[in-house]
Tab-separated table of C-alpha atoms in Angstrom:
chain	number	residue	atom	x	y	z
A	1	ASP	CA	0.000	0.000	0.000
A	2	TRP	CA	1.100	3.525	-0.773
A	3	PRO	CA	1.811	5.339	2.533
A	4	ARG	CA	-0.365	8.417	3.044
A	5	GLY	CA	1.666	11.599	3.116
A	6	ARG	CA	4.582	10.131	1.158
A	7	ALA	CA	5.888	12.367	-1.618
A	8	LYS	CA	4.538	11.341	-4.984
A	9	LEU	CA	7.216	9.886	-7.232
A	10	ARG	CA	8.003	11.724	-10.437
A	11	SER	CA	8.727	10.110	-13.815
A	12	TRP	CA	12.222	8.659	-13.459
A	13	GLU	CA	11.901	8.209	-9.690
A	14	LEU	CA	8.857	6.040	-10.373
A	15	TRP	CA	10.642	4.164	-13.144
A	16	GLU	CA	13.663	3.377	-10.983
A	17	ALA	CA	11.461	2.434	-8.015
A	18	MET	CA	9.791	-0.151	-10.268
A	19	GLY	CA	13.184	-1.622	-11.191
A	20	ASN	CA	13.527	-0.039	-14.666
A	21	PRO	CA	11.104	-2.459	-16.365
A	22	ARG	CA	11.684	-3.399	-20.020
A	23	PHE	CA	8.852	-5.833	-20.802
A	24	VAL	CA	5.226	-4.878	-20.258
A	25	CYS	CA	1.866	-6.661	-20.348
A	26	SER	CA	-0.714	-4.537	-22.139
A	27	PRO	CA	-4.128	-3.570	-20.752
A	28	MET	CA	-6.641	-5.944	-22.406
A	29	VAL	CA	-10.352	-5.926	-21.632
A	30	ASP	CA	-11.337	-9.196	-19.912
A	31	GLN	CA	-7.865	-10.586	-20.705
A	32	SER	CA	-5.153	-8.982	-18.555
A	33	GLU	CA	-6.910	-10.091	-15.373
A	34	LEU	CA	-4.966	-11.042	-12.238
A	35	PRO	CA	-4.170	-14.746	-12.884
A	36	PHE	CA	-3.034	-13.989	-16.431
A	37	ARG	CA	-0.886	-11.084	-15.215
A	38	MET	CA	0.703	-13.386	-12.664
A	39	LEU	CA	1.385	-15.970	-15.371
A	40	THR	CA	3.142	-13.435	-17.596
A	41	ARG	CA	5.191	-12.216	-14.638
A	42	ARG	CA	6.555	-15.750	-14.313
A	43	HIS	CA	7.834	-15.467	-17.885
A	44	GLY	CA	9.527	-12.111	-18.282
A	45	VAL	CA	6.884	-9.415	-17.814
A	46	GLN	CA	8.188	-6.757	-15.420
A	47	LEU	CA	5.256	-4.320	-15.442
A	48	ALA	CA	1.580	-5.089	-16.032
A	49	TYR	CA	-1.590	-3.114	-16.661
A	50	THR	CA	-5.059	-4.084	-15.517
A	51	PRO	CA	-7.801	-4.378	-18.124
A	52	MET	CA	-9.316	-1.034	-19.092
A	53	LEU	CA	-11.896	-0.109	-16.443
A	54	HIS	CA	-14.859	2.214	-17.004
A	55	ALA	CA	-14.295	5.152	-14.634
A	56	GLN	CA	-17.943	6.115	-14.163
A	57	MET	CA	-19.024	2.564	-13.387
A	58	PHE	CA	-15.988	1.911	-11.194
A	59	ALA	CA	-16.626	5.044	-9.140
A	60	THR	CA	-20.331	4.366	-8.544
A	61	ARG	CA	-20.953	0.599	-8.671
A	62	PRO	CA	-19.392	-1.606	-5.986
A	63	LYS	CA	-20.389	-4.815	-7.810
A	64	TYR	CA	-18.581	-3.604	-10.946
A	65	ARG	CA	-15.456	-2.892	-8.902
A	66	GLU	CA	-15.595	-6.328	-7.308
A	67	ALA	CA	-16.089	-8.043	-10.669
A	68	THR	CA	-13.410	-6.191	-12.638
A	69	PHE	CA	-10.519	-5.479	-10.280
A	70	SER	CA	-8.397	-7.719	-8.110
A	71	THR	CA	-4.749	-7.791	-7.163
A	72	CYS	CA	-2.369	-9.486	-4.756
A	73	GLU	CA	0.983	-8.937	-3.086
A	74	GLY	CA	3.027	-10.228	-6.017
A	75	ASP	CA	1.117	-8.220	-8.602
A	76	ARG	CA	3.546	-5.309	-8.772
A	77	PRO	CA	4.563	-3.100	-10.455
A	78	LEU	CA	0.958	-2.466	-11.529
A	79	PHE	CA	-0.769	0.306	-13.484
A	80	VAL	CA	-4.559	0.477	-13.135
A	81	GLN	CA	-6.072	1.783	-16.359
A	82	PHE	CA	-9.326	3.728	-16.753
A	83	CYS	CA	-11.261	5.111	-19.666
A	84	ALA	CA	-12.865	8.425	-18.790
A	85	ASN	CA	-14.000	11.733	-20.249
A	86	ASP	CA	-14.814	13.653	-17.057
A	87	PRO	CA	-11.970	14.755	-14.754
A	88	ASP	CA	-13.950	14.479	-11.513
A	89	THR	CA	-15.188	10.993	-12.372
A	90	PHE	CA	-11.700	9.873	-13.387
A	91	VAL	CA	-10.238	11.065	-10.098
A	92	ALA	CA	-13.067	9.534	-8.050
A	93	ALA	CA	-12.557	6.147	-9.671
A	94	ALA	CA	-8.776	6.313	-9.316
A	95	LYS	CA	-9.003	7.108	-5.613
A	96	LYS	CA	-10.737	3.762	-5.056
A	97	VAL	CA	-7.572	1.864	-6.017
A	98	GLN	CA	-4.640	4.271	-5.877
A	99	HIS	CA	-3.379	2.615	-2.684
A	100	LEU	CA	-3.201	-0.748	-4.503
A	101	CYS	CA	-1.038	0.175	-7.493
A	102	ASP	CA	2.043	2.072	-8.626
A	103	ALA	CA	0.235	4.455	-10.988
A	104	ILE	CA	-3.140	5.282	-12.508
A	105	ASP	CA	-3.269	5.136	-16.311
A	106	LEU	CA	-5.615	7.015	-18.639
A	107	ASN	CA	-6.647	5.143	-21.773
A	108	LEU	CA	-6.451	7.428	-24.798
A	109	GLY	CA	-5.887	4.584	-27.251
A	110	CYS	CA	-9.044	2.461	-27.503
A	111	PRO	CA	-10.209	2.668	-31.155
A	112	GLN	CA	-13.378	0.565	-30.911
A	113	GLY	CA	-16.885	1.700	-31.737
A	114	ILE	CA	-17.955	1.533	-28.107
A	115	ALA	CA	-15.263	4.110	-27.289
A	116	LYS	CA	-16.571	6.374	-30.030
A	117	ARG	CA	-20.119	6.112	-28.689
A	118	GLY	CA	-18.932	6.736	-25.141
A	119	ASN	CA	-16.529	9.517	-26.162
A	120	TYR	CA	-13.412	8.103	-24.582
A	121	GLY	CA	-10.190	6.358	-25.597
A	122	SER	CA	-8.655	7.465	-28.899
A	123	PHE	CA	-11.711	9.559	-29.739
A	124	LEU	CA	-10.575	12.154	-27.209
A	125	MET	CA	-7.800	12.952	-29.697
A	126	ASP	CA	-10.417	15.324	-31.159
A	127	ASP	CA	-10.758	17.179	-27.832
A	128	LEU	CA	-7.298	18.073	-26.592
A	129	ASP	CA	-8.586	20.489	-23.950
A	130	ARG	CA	-10.481	17.630	-22.327
A	131	VAL	CA	-7.394	15.409	-22.465
A	132	LYS	CA	-5.362	18.105	-20.746
A	133	ALA	CA	-8.036	18.554	-18.074
A	134	LEU	CA	-8.181	14.808	-17.358
A	135	VAL	CA	-4.436	14.425	-16.967
A	136	SER	CA	-4.034	17.640	-14.965
A	137	ALA	CA	-6.789	16.701	-12.513
A	138	ALA	CA	-5.291	13.280	-11.862
A	139	HIS	CA	-1.795	14.715	-11.482
A	140	ARG	CA	-3.043	17.331	-9.067
A	141	GLU	CA	-5.372	15.246	-6.891
A	142	LEU	CA	-4.058	11.667	-6.781
A	143	ASP	CA	-1.494	10.302	-4.349
A	144	VAL	CA	0.177	8.237	-7.072
A	145	PRO	CA	1.495	9.243	-10.503
A	146	VAL	CA	-0.752	9.436	-13.541
A	147	THR	CA	0.383	7.791	-16.781
A	148	VAL	CA	-1.171	7.830	-20.251
A	149	LYS	CA	-1.469	5.417	-23.191
A	150	ILE	CA	-2.011	7.005	-26.617
A	151	ARG	CA	-2.215	6.249	-30.323
A	152	VAL	CA	-0.510	8.328	-32.988
A	153	PHE	CA	-1.839	10.835	-35.482
A	154	PRO	CA	-1.084	10.281	-39.172
A	155	GLU	CA	1.313	13.248	-38.986
A	156	VAL	CA	4.325	12.826	-36.733
A	157	GLU	CA	4.320	16.547	-35.893
A	158	ARG	CA	0.828	16.279	-34.408
A	159	THR	CA	1.802	13.158	-32.485
A	160	VAL	CA	4.839	14.875	-30.957
A	161	ALA	CA	2.819	17.966	-30.013
A	162	TYR	CA	0.166	15.711	-28.467
A	163	ALA	CA	2.737	13.821	-26.408
A	164	LYS	CA	4.403	17.006	-25.177
A	165	MET	CA	1.051	18.469	-24.153
A	166	ILE	CA	0.253	15.317	-22.158
A	167	GLU	CA	3.659	15.464	-20.466
A	168	GLU	CA	3.162	19.129	-19.571
A	169	ALA	CA	-0.263	18.298	-18.134
A	170	GLY	CA	1.385	15.966	-15.630
A	171	ALA	CA	1.807	12.486	-17.148
A	172	GLN	CA	4.802	10.704	-15.618
A	173	VAL	CA	5.025	7.795	-18.099
A	174	LEU	CA	3.774	7.681	-21.675
A	175	CYS	CA	2.921	4.543	-23.644
A	176	VAL	CA	2.739	5.091	-27.403
A	177	HIS	CA	0.901	2.643	-29.643
A	178	GLY	CA	2.382	3.272	-33.069
A	179	ARG	CA	-0.913	2.877	-34.958
A	180	THR	CA	-3.576	5.431	-35.724
A	181	ARG	CA	-7.057	4.886	-34.386
A	182	GLU	CA	-8.257	3.913	-37.860
A	183	ILE	CA	-6.073	0.781	-37.782
A	184	LYS	CA	-8.012	-1.785	-35.781
A	185	GLY	CA	-9.579	-5.231	-35.883
A	186	ALA	CA	-9.175	-7.054	-39.177
A	187	ARG	CA	-7.893	-3.857	-40.810
A	188	PHE	CA	-4.423	-4.312	-39.379
A	189	GLY	CA	-1.614	-2.035	-40.387
A	190	LEU	CA	2.032	-1.811	-39.459
A	191	ALA	CA	2.749	0.202	-36.321
A	192	ASP	CA	5.044	3.125	-37.041
A	193	TRP	CA	8.100	2.782	-34.841
A	194	SER	CA	9.521	6.031	-36.235
A	195	GLN	CA	6.660	7.948	-34.614
A	196	ILE	CA	7.433	6.318	-31.269
A	197	ALA	CA	11.095	7.250	-31.697
A	198	ALA	CA	10.125	10.855	-32.428
A	199	VAL	CA	8.066	11.009	-29.241
A	200	LYS	CA	10.899	9.518	-27.211
A	201	ARG	CA	13.252	12.210	-28.483
A	202	ALA	CA	10.749	14.972	-27.717
A	203	VAL	CA	9.704	14.144	-24.131
A	204	SER	CA	11.683	13.791	-20.925
A	205	ILE	CA	9.588	11.063	-19.256
A	206	PRO	CA	9.849	7.265	-19.701
A	207	VAL	CA	8.266	5.980	-22.920
A	208	ILE	CA	6.795	2.519	-23.508
A	209	ALA	CA	6.615	1.364	-27.143
A	210	ASN	CA	3.601	-0.653	-28.312
A	211	GLY	CA	3.066	-2.340	-31.672
A	212	ASN	CA	4.681	-4.981	-33.921
A	213	VAL	CA	5.926	-7.100	-31.003
A	214	GLY	CA	5.271	-10.797	-31.486
A	215	SER	CA	8.515	-12.303	-30.216
A	216	TYR	CA	11.525	-11.675	-28.014
A	217	GLU	CA	13.476	-10.624	-31.114
A	218	ASP	CA	10.759	-8.134	-32.041
A	219	ALA	CA	10.915	-6.674	-28.547
A	220	GLU	CA	14.673	-6.163	-28.717
A	221	ALA	CA	14.404	-4.706	-32.224
A	222	CYS	CA	11.688	-2.306	-31.096
A	223	LEU	CA	13.727	-1.066	-28.153
A	224	GLU	CA	16.705	-0.462	-30.435
A	225	ALA	CA	14.701	1.234	-33.194
A	226	THR	CA	12.652	3.520	-30.958
A	227	GLY	CA	14.998	4.188	-28.068
A	228	ALA	CA	12.019	3.501	-25.804
A	229	ASP	CA	12.526	2.546	-22.191
A	230	ALA	CA	10.236	-0.488	-22.376
A	231	VAL	CA	8.186	-2.436	-24.874
A	232	MET	CA	4.603	-3.680	-24.535
A	233	SER	CA	2.885	-6.691	-26.072
A	234	ALA	CA	-0.841	-7.341	-26.182
A	235	GLU	CA	-2.461	-10.004	-28.342
A	236	CYS	CA	0.714	-12.026	-28.824
A	237	LEU	CA	0.953	-12.487	-25.075
A	238	LEU	CA	-2.463	-14.150	-25.228
A	239	TRP	CA	-1.154	-16.736	-27.692
A	240	ASN	CA	2.208	-17.079	-25.978
A	241	PRO	CA	2.441	-15.675	-22.426
A	242	ALA	CA	6.180	-16.371	-22.570
A	243	VAL	CA	6.852	-13.939	-25.450
A	244	PHE	CA	9.334	-12.056	-23.307
A	245	GLU	CA	11.409	-15.103	-22.366
A	246	LYS	CA	14.739	-15.596	-24.089
A	247	PRO	CA	14.609	-17.766	-27.210
A	248	GLN	CA	17.253	-20.311	-28.201
A	249	GLU	CA	19.533	-17.759	-29.852
A	250	ALA	CA	19.568	-15.405	-26.873
A	251	ALA	CA	20.109	-18.317	-24.511
A	252	ALA	CA	23.099	-19.511	-26.541
A	253	GLU	CA	24.672	-16.041	-26.540
A	254	SER	CA	24.337	-15.831	-22.772
A	255	GLY	CA	25.963	-19.256	-22.306
A	256	GLU	CA	22.757	-21.097	-21.409
A	257	ASN	CA	21.916	-24.540	-22.762
A	258	ALA	CA	20.231	-23.631	-26.050
A	259	ALA	CA	19.356	-27.241	-26.858
A	260	ALA	CA	17.182	-27.395	-23.758
A	261	GLN	CA	15.181	-24.335	-24.781
A	262	PRO	CA	11.719	-25.356	-26.070
A	263	GLU	CA	9.986	-24.046	-29.160
A	264	PRO	CA	7.055	-21.658	-28.467
A	265	GLN	CA	4.470	-24.334	-29.273
A	266	GLU	CA	6.065	-26.753	-26.806
A	267	LEU	CA	5.475	-24.309	-23.979
A	268	ALA	CA	1.700	-24.251	-24.289
A	269	PRO	CA	0.709	-27.300	-22.174
A	270	GLY	CA	3.053	-26.236	-19.387
A	271	LEU	CA	1.808	-22.643	-19.553
A	272	LEU	CA	-1.773	-23.867	-19.343
A	273	ARG	CA	-0.905	-25.889	-16.245
A	274	GLU	CA	0.699	-22.836	-14.649
A	275	TYR	CA	-2.305	-20.698	-15.562
A	276	ALA	CA	-4.604	-23.236	-13.876
A	277	ASP	CA	-2.535	-22.837	-10.702
A	278	GLU	CA	-2.892	-19.062	-10.881
A	279	VAL	CA	-6.655	-19.335	-11.407
A	280	ASP	CA	-6.899	-21.551	-8.319
A	281	ALA	CA	-5.018	-18.906	-6.346
A	282	HIS	CA	-6.897	-15.968	-7.867
A	283	PRO	CA	-10.317	-17.106	-9.167
A	284	VAL	CA	-11.921	-15.355	-12.143
A	285	PRO	CA	-14.994	-16.214	-14.269
A	286	MET	CA	-14.476	-19.478	-16.142
A	287	GLY	CA	-15.380	-17.754	-19.421
A	288	GLN	CA	-12.152	-15.756	-19.191
A	289	VAL	CA	-10.223	-18.911	-18.362
A	290	LYS	CA	-11.610	-20.726	-21.407
A	291	SER	CA	-10.725	-17.788	-23.647
A	292	HIS	CA	-7.106	-17.908	-22.514
A	293	ALA	CA	-6.964	-21.682	-22.880
A	294	PHE	CA	-8.241	-21.579	-26.471
A	295	ARG	CA	-5.572	-19.044	-27.419
A	296	MET	CA	-2.675	-20.716	-25.625
A	297	LEU	CA	-3.533	-24.077	-27.190
A	298	ALA	CA	-4.370	-22.778	-30.667
A	299	ASP	CA	-1.659	-24.837	-32.398
A	300	TRP	CA	-2.450	-27.987	-30.407
A	301	LEU	CA	-6.187	-27.739	-31.047
A	302	MET	CA	-5.522	-27.505	-34.765
A	303	ALA	CA	-3.529	-30.733	-34.517
A	304	PHE	CA	-5.963	-32.475	-32.144
A	305	PRO	CA	-9.434	-30.977	-32.733
A	306	ASP	CA	-11.151	-33.490	-30.443
A	307	CYS	CA	-9.438	-31.855	-27.460
A	308	ARG	CA	-11.687	-28.826	-27.936
A	309	GLU	CA	-14.419	-30.794	-26.200
A	310	VAL	CA	-12.703	-30.327	-22.842
A	311	LEU	CA	-12.768	-26.534	-23.194
A	312	GLN	CA	-16.426	-26.611	-24.175
A	313	LEU	CA	-17.577	-28.347	-20.997
A	314	ARG	CA	-20.099	-26.274	-19.067
A	315	ASP	CA	-18.650	-27.462	-15.763
A	316	MET	CA	-15.013	-27.118	-16.817
A	317	SER	CA	-12.580	-26.727	-13.930
A	318	THR	CA	-8.872	-26.093	-13.547
A	319	ASP	CA	-8.420	-29.841	-13.044
A	320	HIS	CA	-9.800	-30.306	-16.557
A	321	LEU	CA	-7.107	-27.905	-17.805
A	322	ARG	CA	-4.359	-29.877	-16.081
A	323	GLY	CA	-5.730	-33.125	-17.472
A	324	LEU	CA	-5.816	-31.597	-20.965
A	325	ALA	CA	-2.198	-30.461	-20.623
A	326	ASP	CA	-1.198	-33.988	-19.585
A	327	GLU	CA	-3.077	-35.495	-22.535
A	328	LEU	CA	-1.458	-33.161	-25.047
A	329	GLU	CA	2.000	-33.969	-23.724
A	330	ARG	CA	1.170	-37.688	-23.920
A	331	ARG	CA	0.113	-37.287	-27.549
A	332	ALA	CA	3.272	-35.308	-28.304
A	333	ALA	CA	5.391	-38.120	-26.881
A	334	ALA	CA	3.484	-40.635	-28.993
A	335	LYS	CA	3.975	-38.512	-32.110
A	336	ALA	CA	7.700	-38.207	-31.404
A	337	ALA	CA	8.006	-41.974	-31.066
A	338	GLU	CA	5.987	-42.542	-34.229
A	339	GLU	CA	8.122	-40.128	-36.251
A	340	GLY	CA	11.426	-41.214	-34.691
A	341	VAL	CA	12.308	-37.775	-33.308
A	342	GLU	CA	13.368	-36.710	-29.837
A	343	ARG	CA	10.642	-34.083	-29.444
A	344	TRP	CA	7.418	-33.260	-31.269
A	345	TRP	CA	5.299	-30.144	-31.298
A	346	PRO	CA	2.411	-29.033	-33.565
A	347	PRO	CA	2.993	-26.797	-36.582
A	348	LEU	CA	2.820	-23.113	-35.784
A	349	SER	CA	-0.618	-22.036	-36.984
A	350	TYR	CA	-0.516	-18.494	-35.615
A	351	ARG	CA	1.651	-15.531	-36.466
A	352	ILE	CA	0.960	-11.830	-36.336
A	353	HIS	CA	-0.773	-10.540	-39.464
A	354	PRO	CA	1.972	-9.455	-41.909
A	355	LYS	CA	0.557	-5.937	-42.042
A	356	SER	CA	0.513	-5.613	-38.260
A	357	ALA	CA	3.884	-6.989	-37.240
A	358	GLY	CA	6.111	-6.246	-40.148
A	359	ALA	CA	6.220	-9.521	-41.996
A	360	SER	CA	9.566	-8.417	-43.352
A	361	LYS	CA	11.684	-5.947	-41.461
A	362	HIS	CA	10.006	-6.175	-38.036
A	363	SER	CA	9.526	-9.948	-37.799
A	364	HIS	CA	12.111	-12.708	-37.571
A	365	ASP	CA	9.849	-15.078	-39.495
A	366	GLY	CA	7.935	-12.922	-41.955
A	367	LYS	CA	7.008	-15.550	-44.526
A	368	GLU	CA	5.183	-17.704	-42.008
A	369	ALA	CA	3.560	-14.541	-40.664
A	370	ALA	CA	2.227	-13.679	-44.094
A	371	ARG	CA	0.756	-17.119	-44.648
A	372	ALA	CA	-0.869	-17.350	-41.228
A	373	GLY	CA	-2.348	-13.879	-40.756
A	374	SER	CA	-5.617	-14.711	-42.433
A	375	GLY	CA	-5.984	-17.863	-40.371
A	376	ASN	CA	-5.934	-15.679	-37.277
A	377	ALA	CA	-8.613	-13.424	-38.758
A	378	ALA	CA	-10.727	-16.473	-39.530
A	379	ARG	CA	-10.383	-17.759	-35.981
A	380	ARG	CA	-11.647	-14.426	-34.705
A	381	ARG	CA	-14.740	-14.806	-36.832
A	382	ILE	CA	-15.235	-18.395	-35.740
A	383	GLU	CA	-15.222	-17.178	-32.146
A	384	ALA	CA	-17.781	-14.537	-33.091
A	385	MET	CA	-19.837	-17.261	-34.732
A	386	ARG	CA	-19.887	-19.325	-31.555
A	387	LYS	CA	-21.106	-16.321	-29.599
A	388	ALA	CA	-23.776	-15.712	-32.218
A	389	GLN	CA	-24.849	-19.336	-31.995
A	390	LYS	CA	-25.684	-18.873	-28.338
A	391	ARG	CA	-28.012	-16.035	-29.353
A	392	GLY	CA	-29.653	-18.233	-31.971
A	393	LYS	CA	-28.216	-16.317	-34.930
A	394	VAL	CA	-26.147	-18.608	-37.135
A	395	PRO	CA	-25.922	-18.727	-40.951
A	396	SER	CA	-27.277	-21.700	-42.808
A	397	ALA	CA	-25.210	-24.501	-44.298
A	398	ALA	CA	-26.064	-23.268	-47.787
A	399	GLU	CA	-24.842	-19.760	-47.009
A	400	LEU	CA	-21.636	-21.095	-45.529
A	401	SER	CA	-21.025	-23.393	-48.463
A	402	ALA	CA	-21.341	-20.440	-50.821
A	403	ALA	CA	-19.006	-18.420	-48.628
A	404	ALA	CA	-16.470	-21.279	-48.673
A	405	ASP	CA	-16.581	-21.400	-52.469
A	406	LYS	CA	-15.989	-17.655	-52.548
A	407	ALA	CA	-13.090	-18.059	-50.100
A	408	ALA	CA	-11.502	-20.730	-52.281
A	409	GLU	CA	-11.672	-18.367	-55.271
A	410	CYS	CA	-10.058	-15.615	-53.203
A	411	CYS	CA	-7.269	-18.000	-52.169
A	412	ALA	CA	-6.467	-18.752	-55.764
A	413	GLU	CA	-6.534	-15.079	-56.768
A	414	ASP	CA	-4.679	-13.631	-53.789
A	415	TRP	CA	-1.875	-16.180	-53.544
A	416	GLY	CA	-0.133	-14.512	-56.446
A	417	GLU	CA	0.017	-11.147	-54.679
A	418	SER	CA	3.176	-10.104	-52.882
A	419	SER	CA	3.938	-7.879	-49.942
A	420	GLU	CA	5.470	-4.482	-50.612
A	421	GLU	CA	8.853	-5.229	-49.083
A	422	ASP	CA	9.681	-8.719	-50.329
A	423	ASP	CA	8.392	-11.501	-52.547
A	424	THR	CA	6.486	-13.304	-49.783
A	425	PRO	CA	3.070	-14.433	-51.088
A	426	VAL	CA	0.281	-13.057	-48.918
A	427	LEU	CA	-2.869	-15.128	-48.429
A	428	ASP	CA	-5.761	-12.719	-47.792
A	429	LEU	CA	-9.170	-14.189	-46.946
A	430	ASP	CA	-10.675	-10.913	-45.761
A	431	SER	CA	-13.078	-10.479	-48.671
A	432	ALA	CA	-14.499	-13.975	-48.214
A	433	LEU	CA	-14.652	-13.584	-44.449
A	434	ASP	CA	-16.706	-10.441	-44.919
A	435	ASP	CA	-19.366	-12.697	-46.433
A	436	TRP	CA	-19.303	-14.793	-43.286
A	437	ASP	CA	-19.615	-11.675	-41.134
A	438	ALA	CA	-22.707	-10.672	-43.065
A	439	ALA	CA	-24.140	-14.167	-42.649
A	440	LEU	CA	-23.926	-13.813	-38.871
A	441	ARG	CA	-27.139	-11.819	-39.022
A	442	GLU	CA	-29.134	-14.722	-40.484
A	443	ASP	CA	-30.842	-17.616	-38.686
A	444	ALA	CA	-29.551	-21.116	-39.329
A	445	GLU	CA	-28.152	-24.332	-37.981
A	446	SER	CA	-24.717	-24.806	-36.388
A	447	ALA	CA	-21.416	-23.023	-35.885
A	448	SER	CA	-19.615	-26.205	-36.916
A	449	ASN	CA	-20.690	-25.429	-40.491
A	450	LEU	CA	-18.441	-22.395	-40.445
A	451	GLU	CA	-15.463	-24.462	-39.348
A	452	ARG	CA	-16.096	-26.934	-42.171
A	453	ALA	CA	-16.347	-24.046	-44.610
A	454	PHE	CA	-13.064	-22.660	-43.336
A	455	GLU	CA	-11.376	-26.053	-43.659
A	456	LYS	CA	-12.633	-26.288	-47.243
A	457	ALA	CA	-11.249	-22.836	-48.022
């Protein structure tokens, strides 16, 4: 707990008090909850953010606070993030938890439609006076530092001016996501590290870089290219919570036993087992647990689809997760024996979209990234389909069959296209997947039809 009356730490005092963190877990709604934060801390994360919390609801609804925020002794350093558009409400919400964290963060980066409707997140970039008022009020009235997470403008000059204004208003740490607010969802685009570098040169407070980080190598490259003090990962941490652990090459350079270092896919069963332990220690709704399990095991579930049944159990428990991890490791051992190899792991089915992580210059494995990006987009839509199924809104088999035929045509047409920076073929299913999105609005039979359509494509 933060002692009352203690002088509030300023930028670099705060940074040094936190141990000069380099690797950061991003704020993710319903995803960066306590047990997941604790898991990532086991594997290289040195600073974590809570999920984005709604300031008005947090300030006025005790049940919302109880459902959305929890922490523990080992959950530090910790930034608690809020979305807000009213200074008094922001401060009131922050005062509920300021004694349980190292800083309060203001979200100025959320690009989603709900943020536009609520007038918060990146849509406050159109109201700089309000941004200044929010940051100033928190800096003036809170007992802990205020930090801010932003997106960039298309013009670097506007981004730099924006960052300097936020610093002058009282922000003690600035996280810069190198994408504009128009780049979101399936419309991925490459984060602009040069904009982050420009901000770092212009401000005097610690800067966290966000964007294009899907591996340990990406993280090191980002730090070098931007000069930032730390680097943040979001979605890639969901697929591999050990993103910030040293890979084989780094282990070899440091004199560690590189041969003993596992491939990312090999880590998944063990990570799931560790996550189950954290959930036992820090319970959260099982829906969040299932979401993490599906992402961590994405490669394994592609190889062994029948194992999905465990994660679809209504009464699923953490013991089920441990049993699933054991079963996957047993199957891996059997595969290794069958193929006459020492170790076996499933093919890597997930990479960052080539337009989001730099399939060429910002990724150590760009060609696989290019080929797998659309698979990730499809999985997102399959998840949306399952949610729609629960509401009784699922497209018919005929509609999905037509969509699959369209997807197959798109595959044939798009495979010949190349990325701008090298000759890597880029498989783009977006146009066909748009048909599936439209079909979500129709009544029909079963979400499994979509998976069959995707397999056909």
